[in-house]
Coordinates of C-alpha atoms in Angstrom, one line a residue:
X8 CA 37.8 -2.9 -38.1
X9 CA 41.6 -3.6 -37.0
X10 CA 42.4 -6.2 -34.3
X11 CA 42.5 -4.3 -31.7
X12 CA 38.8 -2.8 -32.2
X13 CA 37.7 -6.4 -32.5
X14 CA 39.1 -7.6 -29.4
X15 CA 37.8 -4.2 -27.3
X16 CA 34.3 -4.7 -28.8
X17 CA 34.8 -8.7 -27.8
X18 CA 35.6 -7.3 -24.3
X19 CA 32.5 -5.0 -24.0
X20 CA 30.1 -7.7 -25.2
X21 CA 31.2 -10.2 -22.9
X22 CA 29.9 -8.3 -20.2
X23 CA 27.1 -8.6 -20.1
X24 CA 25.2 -10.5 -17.2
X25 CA 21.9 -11.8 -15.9
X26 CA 20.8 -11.3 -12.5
X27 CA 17.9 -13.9 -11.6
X28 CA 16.5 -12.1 -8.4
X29 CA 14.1 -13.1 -6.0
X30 CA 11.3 -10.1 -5.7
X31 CA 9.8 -11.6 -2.2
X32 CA 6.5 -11.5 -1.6
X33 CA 5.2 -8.0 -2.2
X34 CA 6.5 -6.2 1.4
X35 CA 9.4 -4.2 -0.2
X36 CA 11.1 -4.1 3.0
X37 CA 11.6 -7.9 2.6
X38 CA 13.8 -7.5 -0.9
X39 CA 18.0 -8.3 0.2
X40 CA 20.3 -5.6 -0.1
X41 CA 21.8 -7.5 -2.8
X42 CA 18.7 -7.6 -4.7
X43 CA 17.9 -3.9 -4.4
X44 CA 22.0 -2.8 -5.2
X45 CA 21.3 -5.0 -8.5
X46 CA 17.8 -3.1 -9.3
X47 CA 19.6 0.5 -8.6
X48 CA 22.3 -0.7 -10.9
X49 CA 21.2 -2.6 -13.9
X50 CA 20.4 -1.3 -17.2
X51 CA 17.4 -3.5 -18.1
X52 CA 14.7 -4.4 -15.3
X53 CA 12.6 -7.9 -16.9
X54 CA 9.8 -8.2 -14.4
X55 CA 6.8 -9.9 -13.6
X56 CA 3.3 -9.3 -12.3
X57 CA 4.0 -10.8 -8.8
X58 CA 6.8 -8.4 -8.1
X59 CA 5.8 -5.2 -6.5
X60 CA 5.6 -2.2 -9.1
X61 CA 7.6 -0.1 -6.2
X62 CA 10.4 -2.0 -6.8
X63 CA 10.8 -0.5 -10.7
X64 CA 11.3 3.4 -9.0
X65 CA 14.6 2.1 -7.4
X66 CA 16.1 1.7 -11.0
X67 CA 17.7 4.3 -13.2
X68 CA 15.6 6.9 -15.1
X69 CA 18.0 5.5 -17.9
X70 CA 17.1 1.9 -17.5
X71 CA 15.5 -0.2 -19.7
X72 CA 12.5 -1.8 -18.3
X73 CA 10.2 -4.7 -19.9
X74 CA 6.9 -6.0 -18.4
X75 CA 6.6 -9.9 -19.2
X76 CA 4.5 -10.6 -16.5
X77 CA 2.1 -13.8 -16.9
X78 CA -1.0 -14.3 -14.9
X79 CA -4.3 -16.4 -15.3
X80 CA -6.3 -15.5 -18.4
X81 CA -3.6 -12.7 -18.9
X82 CA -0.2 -14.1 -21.1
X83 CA 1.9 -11.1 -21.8
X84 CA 4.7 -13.2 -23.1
X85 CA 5.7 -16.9 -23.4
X86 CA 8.4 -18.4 -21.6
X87 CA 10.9 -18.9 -24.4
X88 CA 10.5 -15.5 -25.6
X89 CA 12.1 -14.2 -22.0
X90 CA 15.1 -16.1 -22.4
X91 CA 15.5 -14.3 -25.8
X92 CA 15.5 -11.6 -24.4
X93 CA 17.6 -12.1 -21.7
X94 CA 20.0 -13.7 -23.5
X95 CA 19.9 -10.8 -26.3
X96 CA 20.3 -8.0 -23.7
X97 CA 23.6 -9.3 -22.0
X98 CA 25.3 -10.6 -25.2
X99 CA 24.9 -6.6 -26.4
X100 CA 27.1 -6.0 -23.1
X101 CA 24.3 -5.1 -20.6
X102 CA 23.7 -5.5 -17.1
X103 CA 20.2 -7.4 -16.7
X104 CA 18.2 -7.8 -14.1
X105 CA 15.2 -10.7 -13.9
X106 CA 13.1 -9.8 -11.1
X107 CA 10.9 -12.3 -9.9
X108 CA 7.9 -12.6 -7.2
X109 CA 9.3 -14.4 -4.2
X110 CA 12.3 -16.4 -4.4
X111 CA 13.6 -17.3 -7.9
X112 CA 13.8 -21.7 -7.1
X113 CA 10.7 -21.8 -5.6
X114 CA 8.2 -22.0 -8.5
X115 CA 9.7 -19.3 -10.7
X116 CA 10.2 -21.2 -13.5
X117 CA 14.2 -20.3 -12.9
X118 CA 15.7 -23.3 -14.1
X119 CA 14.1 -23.1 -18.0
X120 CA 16.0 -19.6 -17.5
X121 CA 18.9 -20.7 -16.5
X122 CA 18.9 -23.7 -19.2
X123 CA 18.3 -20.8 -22.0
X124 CA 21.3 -18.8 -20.7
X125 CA 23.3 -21.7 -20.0
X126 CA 22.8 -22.6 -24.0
X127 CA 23.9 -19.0 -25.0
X128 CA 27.0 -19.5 -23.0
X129 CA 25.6 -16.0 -21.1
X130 CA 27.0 -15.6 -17.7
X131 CA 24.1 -15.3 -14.7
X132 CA 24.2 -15.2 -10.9
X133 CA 21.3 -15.9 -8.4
X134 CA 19.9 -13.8 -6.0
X135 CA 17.4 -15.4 -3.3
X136 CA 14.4 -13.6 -2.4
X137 CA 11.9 -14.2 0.8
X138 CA 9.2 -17.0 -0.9
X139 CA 5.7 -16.4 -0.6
X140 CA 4.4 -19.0 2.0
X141 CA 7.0 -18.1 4.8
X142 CA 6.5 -14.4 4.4
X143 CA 2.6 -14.8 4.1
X144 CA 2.8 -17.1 7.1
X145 CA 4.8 -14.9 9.7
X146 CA 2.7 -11.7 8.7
X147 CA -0.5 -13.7 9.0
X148 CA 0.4 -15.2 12.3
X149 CA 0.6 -18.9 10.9
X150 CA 3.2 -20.8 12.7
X151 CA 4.3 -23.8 9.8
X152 CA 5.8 -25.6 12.4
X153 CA 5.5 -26.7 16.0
X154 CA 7.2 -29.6 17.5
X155 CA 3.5 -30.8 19.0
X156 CA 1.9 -30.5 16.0
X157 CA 3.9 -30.7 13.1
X158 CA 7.7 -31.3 12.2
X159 CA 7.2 -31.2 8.1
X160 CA 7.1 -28.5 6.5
X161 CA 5.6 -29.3 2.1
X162 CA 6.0 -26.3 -0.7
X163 CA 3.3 -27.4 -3.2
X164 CA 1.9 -25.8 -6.7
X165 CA -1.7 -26.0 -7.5
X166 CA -0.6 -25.4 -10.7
X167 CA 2.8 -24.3 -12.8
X168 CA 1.3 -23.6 -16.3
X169 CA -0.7 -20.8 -16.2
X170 CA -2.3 -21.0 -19.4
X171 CA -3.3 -24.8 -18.6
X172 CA -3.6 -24.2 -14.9
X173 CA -3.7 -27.7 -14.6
X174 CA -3.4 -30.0 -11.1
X175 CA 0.0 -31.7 -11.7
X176 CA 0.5 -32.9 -7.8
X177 CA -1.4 -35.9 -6.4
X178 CA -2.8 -33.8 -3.7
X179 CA -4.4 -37.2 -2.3
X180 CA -0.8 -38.6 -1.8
X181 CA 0.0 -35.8 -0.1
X182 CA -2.5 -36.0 2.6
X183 CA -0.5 -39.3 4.4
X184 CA 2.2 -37.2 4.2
X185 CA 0.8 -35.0 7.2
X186 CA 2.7 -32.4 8.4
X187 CA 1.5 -28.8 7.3
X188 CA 1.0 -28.1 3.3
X189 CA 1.9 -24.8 1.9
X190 CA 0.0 -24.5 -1.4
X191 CA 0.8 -21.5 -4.1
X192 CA -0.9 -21.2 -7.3
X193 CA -4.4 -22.9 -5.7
X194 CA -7.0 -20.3 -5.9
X195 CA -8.6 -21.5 -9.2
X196 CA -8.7 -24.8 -8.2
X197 CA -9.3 -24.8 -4.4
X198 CA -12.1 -26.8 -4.3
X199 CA -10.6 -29.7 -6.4
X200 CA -7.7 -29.4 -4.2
X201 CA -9.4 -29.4 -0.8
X202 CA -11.7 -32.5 -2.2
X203 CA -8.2 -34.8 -3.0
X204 CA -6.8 -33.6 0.7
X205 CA -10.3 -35.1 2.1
X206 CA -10.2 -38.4 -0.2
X207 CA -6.7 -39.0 0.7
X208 CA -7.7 -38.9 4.3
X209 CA -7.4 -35.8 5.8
X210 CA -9.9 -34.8 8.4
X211 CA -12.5 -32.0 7.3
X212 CA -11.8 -30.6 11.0
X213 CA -8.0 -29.9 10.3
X214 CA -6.7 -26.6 10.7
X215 CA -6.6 -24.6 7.4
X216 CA -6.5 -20.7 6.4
X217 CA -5.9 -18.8 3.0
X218 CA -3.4 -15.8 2.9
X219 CA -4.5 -13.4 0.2
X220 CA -2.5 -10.0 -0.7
X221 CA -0.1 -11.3 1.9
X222 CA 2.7 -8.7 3.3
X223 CA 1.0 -6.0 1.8
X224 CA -1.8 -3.6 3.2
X225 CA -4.3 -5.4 1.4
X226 CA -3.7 -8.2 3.0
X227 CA -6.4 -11.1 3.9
X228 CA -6.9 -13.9 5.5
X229 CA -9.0 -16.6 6.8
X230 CA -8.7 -18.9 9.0
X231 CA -11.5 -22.5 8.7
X232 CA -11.4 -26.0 9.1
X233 CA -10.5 -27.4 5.7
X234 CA -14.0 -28.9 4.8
X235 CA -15.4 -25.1 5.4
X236 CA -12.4 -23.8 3.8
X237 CA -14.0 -23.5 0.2
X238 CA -17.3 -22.0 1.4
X239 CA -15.6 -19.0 3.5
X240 CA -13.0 -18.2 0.5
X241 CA -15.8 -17.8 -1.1
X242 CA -17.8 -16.0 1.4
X243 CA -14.5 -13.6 1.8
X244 CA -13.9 -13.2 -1.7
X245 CA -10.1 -13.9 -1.4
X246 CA -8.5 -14.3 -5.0
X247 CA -5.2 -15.0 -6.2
X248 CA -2.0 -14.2 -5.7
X249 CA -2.9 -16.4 -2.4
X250 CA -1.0 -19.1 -0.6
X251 CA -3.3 -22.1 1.1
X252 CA -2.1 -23.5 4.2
X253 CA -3.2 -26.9 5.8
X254 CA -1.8 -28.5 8.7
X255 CA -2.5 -28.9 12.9
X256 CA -0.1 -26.2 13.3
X257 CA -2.5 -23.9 11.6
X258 CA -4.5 -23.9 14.6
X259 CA -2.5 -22.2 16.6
X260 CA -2.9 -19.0 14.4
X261 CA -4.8 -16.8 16.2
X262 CA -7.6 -14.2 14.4
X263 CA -5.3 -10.5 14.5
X264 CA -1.4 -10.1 14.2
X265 CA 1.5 -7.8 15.2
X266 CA 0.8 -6.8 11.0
X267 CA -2.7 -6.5 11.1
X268 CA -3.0 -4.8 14.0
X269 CA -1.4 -1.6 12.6
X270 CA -3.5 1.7 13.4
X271 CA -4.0 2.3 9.6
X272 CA -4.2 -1.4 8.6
X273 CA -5.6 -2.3 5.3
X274 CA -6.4 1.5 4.5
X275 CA -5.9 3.2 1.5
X276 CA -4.5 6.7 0.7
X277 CA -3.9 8.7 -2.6
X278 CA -1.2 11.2 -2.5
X279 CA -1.3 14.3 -4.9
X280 CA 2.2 15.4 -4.6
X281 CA 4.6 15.1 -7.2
X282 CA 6.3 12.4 -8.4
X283 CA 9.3 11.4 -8.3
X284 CA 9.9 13.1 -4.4
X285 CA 11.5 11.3 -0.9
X286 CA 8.0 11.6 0.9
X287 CA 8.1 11.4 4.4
X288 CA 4.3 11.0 4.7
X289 CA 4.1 8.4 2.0
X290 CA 7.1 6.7 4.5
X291 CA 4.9 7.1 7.6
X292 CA 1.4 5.7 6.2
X293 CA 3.5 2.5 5.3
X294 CA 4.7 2.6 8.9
X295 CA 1.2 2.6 9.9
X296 CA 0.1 -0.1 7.5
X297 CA -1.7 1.8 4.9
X298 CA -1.5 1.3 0.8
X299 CA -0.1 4.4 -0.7
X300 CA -0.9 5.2 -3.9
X301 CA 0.5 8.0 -6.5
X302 CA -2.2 10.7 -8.0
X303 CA 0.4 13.1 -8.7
X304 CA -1.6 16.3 -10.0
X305 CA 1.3 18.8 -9.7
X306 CA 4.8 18.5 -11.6
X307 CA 8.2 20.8 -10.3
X308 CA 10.5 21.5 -12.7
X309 CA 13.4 23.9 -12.3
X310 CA 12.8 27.8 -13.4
X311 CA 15.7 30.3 -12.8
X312 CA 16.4 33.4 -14.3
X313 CA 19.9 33.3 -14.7
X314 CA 20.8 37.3 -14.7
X315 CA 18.8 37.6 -11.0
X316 CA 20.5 34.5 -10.3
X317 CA 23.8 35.8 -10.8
X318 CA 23.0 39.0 -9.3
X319 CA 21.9 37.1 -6.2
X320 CA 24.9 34.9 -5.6
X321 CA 27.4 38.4 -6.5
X322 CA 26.0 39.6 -3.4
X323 CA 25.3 36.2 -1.2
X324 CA 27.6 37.1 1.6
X325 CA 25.2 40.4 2.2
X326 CA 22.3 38.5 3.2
X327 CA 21.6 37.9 7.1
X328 CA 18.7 35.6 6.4
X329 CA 17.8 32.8 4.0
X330 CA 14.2 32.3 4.0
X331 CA 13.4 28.8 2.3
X332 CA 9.4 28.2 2.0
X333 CA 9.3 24.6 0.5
X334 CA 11.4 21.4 -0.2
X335 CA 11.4 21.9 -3.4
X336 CA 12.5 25.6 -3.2
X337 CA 15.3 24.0 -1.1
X338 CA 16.8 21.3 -3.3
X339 CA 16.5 23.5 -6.5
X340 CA 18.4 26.3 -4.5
X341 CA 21.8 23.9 -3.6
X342 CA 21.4 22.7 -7.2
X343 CA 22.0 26.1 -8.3
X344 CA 24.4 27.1 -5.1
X345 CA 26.5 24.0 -6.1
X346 CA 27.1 24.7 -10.1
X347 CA 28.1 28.3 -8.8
X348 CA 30.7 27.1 -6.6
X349 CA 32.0 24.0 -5.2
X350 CA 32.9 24.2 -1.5
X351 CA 29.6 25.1 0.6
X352 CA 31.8 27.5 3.1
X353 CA 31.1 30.1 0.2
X354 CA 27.9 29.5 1.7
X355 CA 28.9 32.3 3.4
X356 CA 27.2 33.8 7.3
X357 CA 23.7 33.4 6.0
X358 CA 21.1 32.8 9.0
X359 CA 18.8 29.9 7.7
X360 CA 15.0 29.8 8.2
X361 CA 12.3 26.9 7.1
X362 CA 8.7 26.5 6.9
X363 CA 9.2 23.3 8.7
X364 CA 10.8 20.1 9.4
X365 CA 10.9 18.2 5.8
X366 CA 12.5 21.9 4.4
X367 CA 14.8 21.8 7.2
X368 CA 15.9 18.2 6.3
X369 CA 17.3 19.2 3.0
X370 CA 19.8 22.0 4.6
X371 CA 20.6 19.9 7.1
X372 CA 21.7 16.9 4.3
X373 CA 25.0 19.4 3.5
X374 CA 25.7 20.1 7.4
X375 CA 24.0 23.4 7.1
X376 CA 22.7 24.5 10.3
X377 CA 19.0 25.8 10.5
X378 CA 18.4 28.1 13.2
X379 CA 15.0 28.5 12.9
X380 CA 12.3 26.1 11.6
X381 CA 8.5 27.5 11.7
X382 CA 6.2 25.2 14.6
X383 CA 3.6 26.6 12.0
X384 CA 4.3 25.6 9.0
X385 CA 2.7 28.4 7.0
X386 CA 3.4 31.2 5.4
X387 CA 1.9 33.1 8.2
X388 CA 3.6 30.8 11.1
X389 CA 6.9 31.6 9.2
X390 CA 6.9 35.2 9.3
X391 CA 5.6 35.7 12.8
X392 CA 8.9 33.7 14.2
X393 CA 11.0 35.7 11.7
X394 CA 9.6 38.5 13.1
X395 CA 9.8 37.5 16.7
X396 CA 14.0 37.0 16.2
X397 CA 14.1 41.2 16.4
X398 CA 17.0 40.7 14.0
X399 CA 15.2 41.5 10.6
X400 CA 15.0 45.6 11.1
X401 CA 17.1 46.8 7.9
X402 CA 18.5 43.2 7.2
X403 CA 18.8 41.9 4.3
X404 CA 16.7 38.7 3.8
X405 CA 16.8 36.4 0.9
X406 CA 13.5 34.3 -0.1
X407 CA 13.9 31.3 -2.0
X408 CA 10.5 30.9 -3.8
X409 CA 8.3 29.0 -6.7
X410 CA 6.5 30.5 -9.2
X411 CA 3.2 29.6 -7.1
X412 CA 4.2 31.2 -3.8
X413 CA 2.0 33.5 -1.8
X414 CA 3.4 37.1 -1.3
X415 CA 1.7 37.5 2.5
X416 CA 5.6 36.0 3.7
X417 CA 7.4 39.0 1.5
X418 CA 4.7 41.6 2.5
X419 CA 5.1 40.8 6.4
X420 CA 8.6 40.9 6.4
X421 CA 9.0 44.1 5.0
X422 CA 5.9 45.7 6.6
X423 CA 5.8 44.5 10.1
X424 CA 9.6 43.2 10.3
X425 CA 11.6 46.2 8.6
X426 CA 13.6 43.8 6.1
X427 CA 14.8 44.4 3.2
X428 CA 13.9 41.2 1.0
X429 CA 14.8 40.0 -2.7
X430 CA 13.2 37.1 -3.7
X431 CA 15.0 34.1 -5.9
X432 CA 12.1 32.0 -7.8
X433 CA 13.9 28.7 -8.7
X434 CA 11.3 26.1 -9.4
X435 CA 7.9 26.4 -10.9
X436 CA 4.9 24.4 -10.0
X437 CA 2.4 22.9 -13.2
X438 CA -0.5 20.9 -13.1
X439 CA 0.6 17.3 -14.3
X440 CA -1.8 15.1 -16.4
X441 CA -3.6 12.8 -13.9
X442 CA -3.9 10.4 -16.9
X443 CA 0.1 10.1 -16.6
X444 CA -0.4 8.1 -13.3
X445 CA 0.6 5.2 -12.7
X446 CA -2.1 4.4 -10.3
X447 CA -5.0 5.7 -11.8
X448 CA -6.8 2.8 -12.8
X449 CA -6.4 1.1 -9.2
X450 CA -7.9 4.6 -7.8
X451 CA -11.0 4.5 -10.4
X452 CA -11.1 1.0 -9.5
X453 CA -11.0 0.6 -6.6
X454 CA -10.7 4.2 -5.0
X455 CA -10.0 4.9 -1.8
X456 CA -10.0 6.1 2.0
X457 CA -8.8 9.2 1.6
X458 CA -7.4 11.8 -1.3
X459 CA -4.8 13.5 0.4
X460 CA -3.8 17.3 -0.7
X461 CA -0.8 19.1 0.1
X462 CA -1.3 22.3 -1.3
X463 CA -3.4 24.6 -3.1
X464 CA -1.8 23.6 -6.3
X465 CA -3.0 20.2 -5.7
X466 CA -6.2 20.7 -5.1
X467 CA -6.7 23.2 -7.9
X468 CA -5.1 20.5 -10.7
X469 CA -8.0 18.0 -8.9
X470 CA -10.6 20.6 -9.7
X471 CA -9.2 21.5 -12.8
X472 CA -9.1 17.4 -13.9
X473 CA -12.6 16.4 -12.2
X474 CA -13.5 15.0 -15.3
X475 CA -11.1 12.7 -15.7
X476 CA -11.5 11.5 -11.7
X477 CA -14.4 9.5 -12.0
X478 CA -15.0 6.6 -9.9
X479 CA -16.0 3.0 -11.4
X480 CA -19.2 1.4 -9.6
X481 CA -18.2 -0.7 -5.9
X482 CA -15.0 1.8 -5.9
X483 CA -14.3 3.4 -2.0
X484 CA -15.1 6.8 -2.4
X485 CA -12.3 8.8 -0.5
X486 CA -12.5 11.4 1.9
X487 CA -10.8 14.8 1.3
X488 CA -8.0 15.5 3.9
X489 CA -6.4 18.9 3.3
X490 CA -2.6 19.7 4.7
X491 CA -3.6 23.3 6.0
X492 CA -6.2 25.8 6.0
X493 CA -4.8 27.6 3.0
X494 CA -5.3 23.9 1.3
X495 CA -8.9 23.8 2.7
X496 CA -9.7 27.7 1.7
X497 CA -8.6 26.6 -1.6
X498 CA -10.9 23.5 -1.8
X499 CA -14.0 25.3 -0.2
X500 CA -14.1 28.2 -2.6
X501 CA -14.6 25.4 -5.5
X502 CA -17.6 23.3 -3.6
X503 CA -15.5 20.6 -2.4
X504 CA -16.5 19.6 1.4
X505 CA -13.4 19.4 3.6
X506 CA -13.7 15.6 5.8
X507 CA -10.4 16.2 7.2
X508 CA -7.9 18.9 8.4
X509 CA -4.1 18.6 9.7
X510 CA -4.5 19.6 13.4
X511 CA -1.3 21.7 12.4
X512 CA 0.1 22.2 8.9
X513 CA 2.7 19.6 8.7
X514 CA 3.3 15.8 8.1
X515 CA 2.7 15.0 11.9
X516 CA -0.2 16.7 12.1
X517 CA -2.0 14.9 9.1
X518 CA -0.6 11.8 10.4
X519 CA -2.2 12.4 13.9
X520 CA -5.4 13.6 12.5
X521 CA -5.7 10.2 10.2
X522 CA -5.1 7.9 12.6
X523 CA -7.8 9.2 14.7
X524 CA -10.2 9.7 12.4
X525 CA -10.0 6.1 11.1
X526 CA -9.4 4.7 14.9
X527 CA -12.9 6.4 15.5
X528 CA -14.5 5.0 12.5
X529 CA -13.1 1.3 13.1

């Protein structure tokens, strides 16, 4: 190797860098934008238990990522063997980042990482993240503070070694201090920590709570005097990760909060779209404080036939109508548009027409304007208002399908509306491997309050993987909510009993239907 190789290999090595980031608490709308510009950038994701699994989507497909995530009773790695590889990952030129739960100083065990890359001589930087017992206490409705009632504020660890999970604070000592105590790490020893609070004086009548789950739609709480506090944790079943808060101020905390109050609060919904899609449903249910899950039993992948392509795109400026049936069909089609040429005017006078407002949103993205988005978003719905334009006698139309589209669109449109219509497959739907999901075992597990299909294909892969979809004893068993009648039709003709039907066939309606069902059933 000559000198100057040597010195542009030196160069490339050297940068590599760490990124210790705070996770927050579990709410991904807590994470900084710093933090999440790192994750979408960085070409190894080291991550632990505590931060959220949602997080890992906003990395690259390309990047690197490695689970050393430690828990009670469940060690995946030990703490020296994370600064290897940290330290190993940036000195071979890479961009790492170390995403912790909740802020990276606050019982992360940062500085031992910080000492190991400081050793290597490995350049790192430190990104804050929301800690645990602030974001637990504002979403719980726990004030920490109140000039009344208490002006001190204590971040304590009921234990840092999690294979020893050990008291190592003098709990007892702590009780003069007064104040309110915010406790992480306490669950498996709450009722040794609660006794040393008492025998160091505090009063069995002062304000207490436990914050289980906390940001998240599984979120708990209870709120007890602290010499009941053991009994109803117990009562409630709260488990870790949990943050334990004593202090007068606790007693201002009132039963139901701006989060909890949320019409879809602390319910649960699997969603049998396929992965890897912007859902706008999956974006409102959050909104409404649900837990989405993934059950993806339907894969899109891109099909064209290249010769009807190119025949299609020779004659684009012919066509008075674009007809685009799906999202997919939509994003696969500007793919395609985009590799044929590269200034969308070539777009050319093309009318645009969508089954409805998520198709629309697509077009729209490239300042494409869509003059005619179906109300009903069906097949059916789509056609009529096609029809009702009285612009499709002898017009060229252009249909934009998948390789799982109904023909009733094509049929009316040349029957009843007089067009003349080519259709462009250019995406196929497939039944993906439910056994490939992510969040299977939490939906065996622990099930749910609804299975949500959006299309015949979906519920067709569900029949189709029934085996496979068995539910664990104690699990929620879910509902079935279908996105249209053609979904429901689907479902019916294989014995499956419909709960629940989109008042229309779109994302609203769904959304409107759920929320009163589950307002109805409390």
């Amino acid at each position: 190797m000559d000198e100057r190789s040597h010195r542009m290999d030196k160069n490339q090595l050297s940068e590599g860098i760490v990124y210790l980031v705070g996770a927050g608490p579990g709410d991904p709308g807590l994470l900084t934008l710093r933090a999440r510009s790192l994750i979408e950038g960085c070409d190894v994701l080291v991550y632990d238990h505590l931060a959220n699994r949602k997080l890992h989507n906003w990395a690259s497909a390309e990047c690197e990522r490695i689970d050393v995530g430690k828990s009670p009773g469940r060690h995946t790695m030990e703490q020296s063997e994370i600064g290897k590889i940290l330290v190993a990952k940036a000195q071979n030129g890479l961009k790492v980042v170390r995403l912790k739960g909740g802020d990276p100083f606050v019982f992360g065990r940062c500085a031992e990482e910080m000492l190991a890359l400081d050793e290597a001589d490995v350049s790192y930087e430190v990104v804050p993240g929301v800690t645990a017992a602030l974001a637990c206490a504002a979403y719980a409705g726990i004030p920490l503070s109140h000039r009344d009632f208490g002006s001190s504020i204590s971040f304590l660890t009921g234990h840092e070694d999690v294979a020893k999970e050990s008291l190592r604070v003098d709990f007892a000592k702590f009780a003069e201090v007064g104040g309110t105590l915010c406790i992480y790490m306490g669950m498996s020893k709450l009722e040794e920590i609660v006794e040393k609070l008492l025998v160091g004086g505090l009063s069995k009548d002062r304000p207490a709570a436990v914050v289980s789950q906390g940001t998240l739609p599984g979120q708990r709480k209870i709120l007890a005097p602290l010499g009941e506090l053991v009994e109803q944790a117990r009562e409630g079943d709260l488990g870790a990760p949990a943050i334990i808060f004593v202090g007068n101020s606790i007693g201002l905390a009132r039963s139901s909060t701006w989060f909890e109050r949320a019409p879809l609060f602390g319910r649960r919904f699997a969603l049998t779209r396929a992965s890897g899609q912007k859902s706008k449903m999956r974006s409102r249910l959050e909104a409404l404080g649900a837990e989405v899950i993934d059950l993806p039993l339907i894969k899109i992948e891109p099909a064209e036939d290249r010769k009807l392509v190119a025949e299609v795109f020779a004659g684009i400026a012919t066509y008075e109508w674009v007809v685009f049936t799906s999202a997919n069909g939509a994003k696969a089609f500007m793919e395609i548009f985009f590799r044929a040429y590269s200034d969308i005017r070539s777009f050319g006078p093309m009318r645009i027409a969508c089954v409805g407002e998520s198709t629309a949103e697509v077009l729209q993205a490239y300042q494409l304007n869509v003059e005619l988005i179906a109300q009903d978003s069906t097949a059916e719905g789509l056609a009529k208002e096609l029809i009702d334009t009285d612009s499709l006698d002898s017009a060229n139309v252009l249909v934009i399908t998948g390789n799982r589209n109904r023909e009733i669109l094509v049929d009316v449109l040349e029957g009843v509306g007089r067009a003349i219509v080519d259709t462009l497959p250019v995406y196929q739907t497939d039944f993906a491997d439910v056994l490939e999901a992510a969040d299977l075992g939490t939906f065996l597990k622990d099930g749910a309050d609804a299975i949500i299909f959006t299309s015949s294909s979906t519920a067709l892969s569900y029949v189709e993987q029934s085996d496979d979809l068995i539910f664990q004893e104690g699990a929620r068993k879910p509902i079935l909510c279908s996105f249209g009648p053609q979904t429901s039709k689907t479902l019916q003709e294989n014995d499956l009993k419909i709960d629940l039907e989109a008042s229309h066939p779109s994302t609203d309606g769904l959304i409107d239907a759920l929320v009163e069902h589950f307002s109805a059933s409390g």
